[in-house]
Every structure is written in structure tokens, then in C-alpha cells.
Short mmCIF file of C-alpha atoms and ligand atoms in Angstrom, two decimals:
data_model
loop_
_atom_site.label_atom_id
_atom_site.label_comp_id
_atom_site.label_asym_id
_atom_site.label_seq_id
_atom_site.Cartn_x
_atom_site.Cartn_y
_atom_site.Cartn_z
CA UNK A 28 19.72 17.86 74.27
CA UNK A 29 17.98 20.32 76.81
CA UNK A 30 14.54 21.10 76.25
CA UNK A 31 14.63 24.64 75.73
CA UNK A 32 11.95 27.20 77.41
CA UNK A 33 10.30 27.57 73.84
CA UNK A 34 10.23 23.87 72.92
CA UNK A 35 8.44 22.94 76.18
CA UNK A 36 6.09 26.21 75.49
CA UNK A 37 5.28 24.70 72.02
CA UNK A 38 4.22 21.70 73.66
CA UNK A 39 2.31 22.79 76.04
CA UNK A 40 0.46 25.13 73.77
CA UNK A 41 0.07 22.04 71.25
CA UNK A 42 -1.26 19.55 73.55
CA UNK A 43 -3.60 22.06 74.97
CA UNK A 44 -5.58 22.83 71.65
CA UNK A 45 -5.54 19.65 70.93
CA UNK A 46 -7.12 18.59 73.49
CA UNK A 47 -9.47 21.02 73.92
CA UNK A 48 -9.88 22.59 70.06
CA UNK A 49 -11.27 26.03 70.09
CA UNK A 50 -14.43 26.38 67.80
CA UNK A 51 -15.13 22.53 66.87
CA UNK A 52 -18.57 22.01 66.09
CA UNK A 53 -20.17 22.71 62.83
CA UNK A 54 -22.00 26.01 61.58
CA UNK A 55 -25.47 25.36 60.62
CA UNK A 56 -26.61 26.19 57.13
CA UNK A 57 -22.91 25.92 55.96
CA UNK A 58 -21.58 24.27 53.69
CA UNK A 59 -18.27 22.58 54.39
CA UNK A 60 -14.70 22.51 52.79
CA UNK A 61 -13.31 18.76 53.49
CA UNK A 62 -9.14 18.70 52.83
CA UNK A 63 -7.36 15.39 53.67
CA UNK A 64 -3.49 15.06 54.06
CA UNK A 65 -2.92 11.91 52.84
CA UNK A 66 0.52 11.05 54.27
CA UNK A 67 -0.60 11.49 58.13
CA UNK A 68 -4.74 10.73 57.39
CA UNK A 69 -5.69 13.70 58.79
CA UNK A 70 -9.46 14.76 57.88
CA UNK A 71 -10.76 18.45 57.90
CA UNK A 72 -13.99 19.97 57.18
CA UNK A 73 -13.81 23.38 57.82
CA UNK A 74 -17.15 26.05 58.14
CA UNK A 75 -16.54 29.49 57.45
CA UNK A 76 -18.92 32.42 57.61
CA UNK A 77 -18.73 35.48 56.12
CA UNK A 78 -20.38 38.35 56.56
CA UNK A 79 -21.51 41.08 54.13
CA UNK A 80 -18.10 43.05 53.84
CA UNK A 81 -16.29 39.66 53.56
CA UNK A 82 -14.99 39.23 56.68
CA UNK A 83 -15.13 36.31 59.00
CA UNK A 84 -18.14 36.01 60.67
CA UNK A 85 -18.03 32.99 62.41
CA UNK A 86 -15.54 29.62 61.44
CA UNK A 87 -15.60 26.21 63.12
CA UNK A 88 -14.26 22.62 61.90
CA UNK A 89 -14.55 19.29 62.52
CA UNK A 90 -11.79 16.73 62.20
CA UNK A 91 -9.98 13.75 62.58
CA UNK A 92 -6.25 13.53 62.75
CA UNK A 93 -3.11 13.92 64.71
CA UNK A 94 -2.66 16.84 67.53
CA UNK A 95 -0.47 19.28 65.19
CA UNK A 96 -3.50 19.08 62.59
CA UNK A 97 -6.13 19.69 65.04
CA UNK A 98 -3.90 22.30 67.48
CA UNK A 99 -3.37 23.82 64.12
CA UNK A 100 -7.07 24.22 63.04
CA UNK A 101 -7.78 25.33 66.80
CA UNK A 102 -5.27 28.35 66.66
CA UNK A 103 -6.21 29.07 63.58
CA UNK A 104 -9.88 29.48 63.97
CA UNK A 105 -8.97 31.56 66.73
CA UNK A 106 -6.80 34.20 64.80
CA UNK A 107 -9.15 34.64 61.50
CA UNK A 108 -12.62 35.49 62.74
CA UNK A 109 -13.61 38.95 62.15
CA UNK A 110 -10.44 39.25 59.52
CA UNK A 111 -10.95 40.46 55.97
CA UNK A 112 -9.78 38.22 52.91
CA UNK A 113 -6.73 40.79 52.01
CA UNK A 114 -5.36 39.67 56.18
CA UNK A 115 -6.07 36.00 55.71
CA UNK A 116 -4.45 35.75 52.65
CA UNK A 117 -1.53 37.64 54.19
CA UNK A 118 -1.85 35.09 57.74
CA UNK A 119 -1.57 32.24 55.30
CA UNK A 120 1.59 32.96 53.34
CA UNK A 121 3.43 34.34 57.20
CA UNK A 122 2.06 30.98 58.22
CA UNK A 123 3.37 28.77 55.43
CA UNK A 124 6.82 30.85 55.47
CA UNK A 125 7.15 30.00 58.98
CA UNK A 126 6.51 26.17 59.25
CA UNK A 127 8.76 26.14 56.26
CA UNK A 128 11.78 27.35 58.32
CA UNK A 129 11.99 31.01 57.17
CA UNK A 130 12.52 33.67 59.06
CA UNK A 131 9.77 36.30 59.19
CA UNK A 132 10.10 39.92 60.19
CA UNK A 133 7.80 39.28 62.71
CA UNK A 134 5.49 36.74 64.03
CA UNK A 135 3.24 38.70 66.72
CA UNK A 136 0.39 38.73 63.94
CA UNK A 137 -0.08 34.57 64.12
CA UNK A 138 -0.65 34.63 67.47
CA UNK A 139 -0.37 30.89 69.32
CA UNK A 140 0.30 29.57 65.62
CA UNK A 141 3.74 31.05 65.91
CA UNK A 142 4.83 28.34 68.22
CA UNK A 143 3.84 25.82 65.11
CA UNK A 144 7.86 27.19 63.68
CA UNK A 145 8.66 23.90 65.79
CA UNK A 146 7.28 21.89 62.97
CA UNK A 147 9.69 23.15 60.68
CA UNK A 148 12.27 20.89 62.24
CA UNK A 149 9.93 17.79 60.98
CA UNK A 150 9.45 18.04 57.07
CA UNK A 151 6.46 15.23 56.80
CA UNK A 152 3.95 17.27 59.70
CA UNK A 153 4.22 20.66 57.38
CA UNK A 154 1.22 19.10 55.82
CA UNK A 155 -0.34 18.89 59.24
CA UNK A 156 0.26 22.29 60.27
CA UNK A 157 -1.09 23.91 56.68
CA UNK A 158 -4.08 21.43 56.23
CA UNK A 159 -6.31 23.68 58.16
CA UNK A 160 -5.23 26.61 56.30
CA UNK A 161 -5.46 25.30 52.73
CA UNK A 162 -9.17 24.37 53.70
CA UNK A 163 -9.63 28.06 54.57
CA UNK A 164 -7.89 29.25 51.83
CA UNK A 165 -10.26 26.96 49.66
CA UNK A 166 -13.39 28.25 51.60
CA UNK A 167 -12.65 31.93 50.72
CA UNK A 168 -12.20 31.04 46.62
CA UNK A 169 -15.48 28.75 46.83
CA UNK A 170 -17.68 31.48 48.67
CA UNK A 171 -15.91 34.41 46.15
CA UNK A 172 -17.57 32.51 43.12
CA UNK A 173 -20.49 31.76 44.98
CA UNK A 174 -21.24 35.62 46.31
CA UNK A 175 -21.22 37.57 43.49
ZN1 LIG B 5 -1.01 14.92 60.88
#
């Protein structure tokens, strides 16, 4: 099978946030959200800021685990800061639909995480793709009990 313009696109785009993630580090004075995916051993702790309004301030992680987990967390960090809770919640489910193999109306709004759809075609790295995104998910419940 020919690798198609898109397919060589997704790698590219995967291999180069893996390699060189976009906000690693860690956030100082924040507390972090640490998700594992068992059935790869990928390790995230994920730092998320918010500001007063609830938006994303500032977001970085630190991680272990294979390139579609970290090119995953990379893209993602990159899409959410400055978003509201209402947008991320909305990013999340677009993003879920779409490494699930459904087709969504658009995909503009995920920005370099649309060329994750690739990993719809391999059932056991969905976990990969999302584990990022559940700890971010997690982070906004934790720091809505905690703020008010
Ligand atoms: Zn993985």
C-alpha cells in the first residue's frame, strides 16, 4: 500500500512533537494530575493554570511513554491555553470522536491533533492519544472543587 500524502503528514507531525514536546516542564506552585495508561505504560502528569475567569493560563506536562502519548500531550497543550472550560470540554469530546473513527463536521478547531484520526486505524494506541486529555479533563473537575 502507498503511503498516502496525509499518512506521511501524520508522521511527520508525530515524530516532530515527540521529539521536541511543546510546553514540557513543570509549572511551579502547581499541583499535578498524574494519569497512567496501563496497556502501553505511558505516564502523565499534567500542570494546568487557570486564571481568574477560568481559562487556561498556562499548561505544561511531564511524561514518560510512547511518541503518540507524548505528540499527543504536545499538540494538545498547544491548542487549550487561553481556552475557557465550556471549549475544552467541547475539544475533548471532537477529540475523542475523532480517534474513535467518526466523522466530525469539521476538524479545523483541533488543530495538529487532527492528524491523531490516524490512530483510529490502531484500537490499543486510542488510550495513547486520549491519556493527555483525560488528565486535563481531570485537572479542570479537581481545580472546579478546589476554586469555589
Ligand atoms: Zn502509548
Amino acid at each position: 500500500m502507498a503511503l498516502s500524502k496525509l499518512d506521511s503528514l501524520y508522521r511527520t507531525l508525530v515524530a516532530e512533537h515527540s521529539r521536541h514536546p511543546h510546553h514540557q516542564g513543570t509549572l511551579s506552585g502547581v499541583e499535578p494530575i498524574q494519569l497512567n495508561n496501563p496497556t502501553c505504560g505511558d505516564v502523565i502528569q499534567l500542570f494546568v493554570l487557570k486564571d481568574e475567569e477560568g481559562r487556561i493560563r498556562d499548561i505544561s506536562f511531564i511524561n514518560s511513554g510512547c511518541s503518540i502519548s507524548t505528540a499527543s500531550a504536545s499538540m494538545m497543550t498547544d491548542l487549550v491555553i487561553g481556552k475557557k472550560e465550556e471549549e475544552i470540554t467541547a475539544l475533548a469530546q471532537d477529540f475523542s470522536d475523532l480517534v474513535q473513527g467518526l466523522e466530525l463536521s469539521s476538524t479545523d478547531q483541533l488543530g495538529d491533533a487532527a492528524f491523531l484520526s490516524g490512530v483510529a486505524q490502531f484500537p490499543q494506541r486510542i488510550k495513547c492519544a486520549t491519556l493527555a486529555w483525560n488528565a486535563l479533563k481531570k485537572a479542570m473537575e479537581v481545580n472546579e472543587m478546589k476554586g469555589k
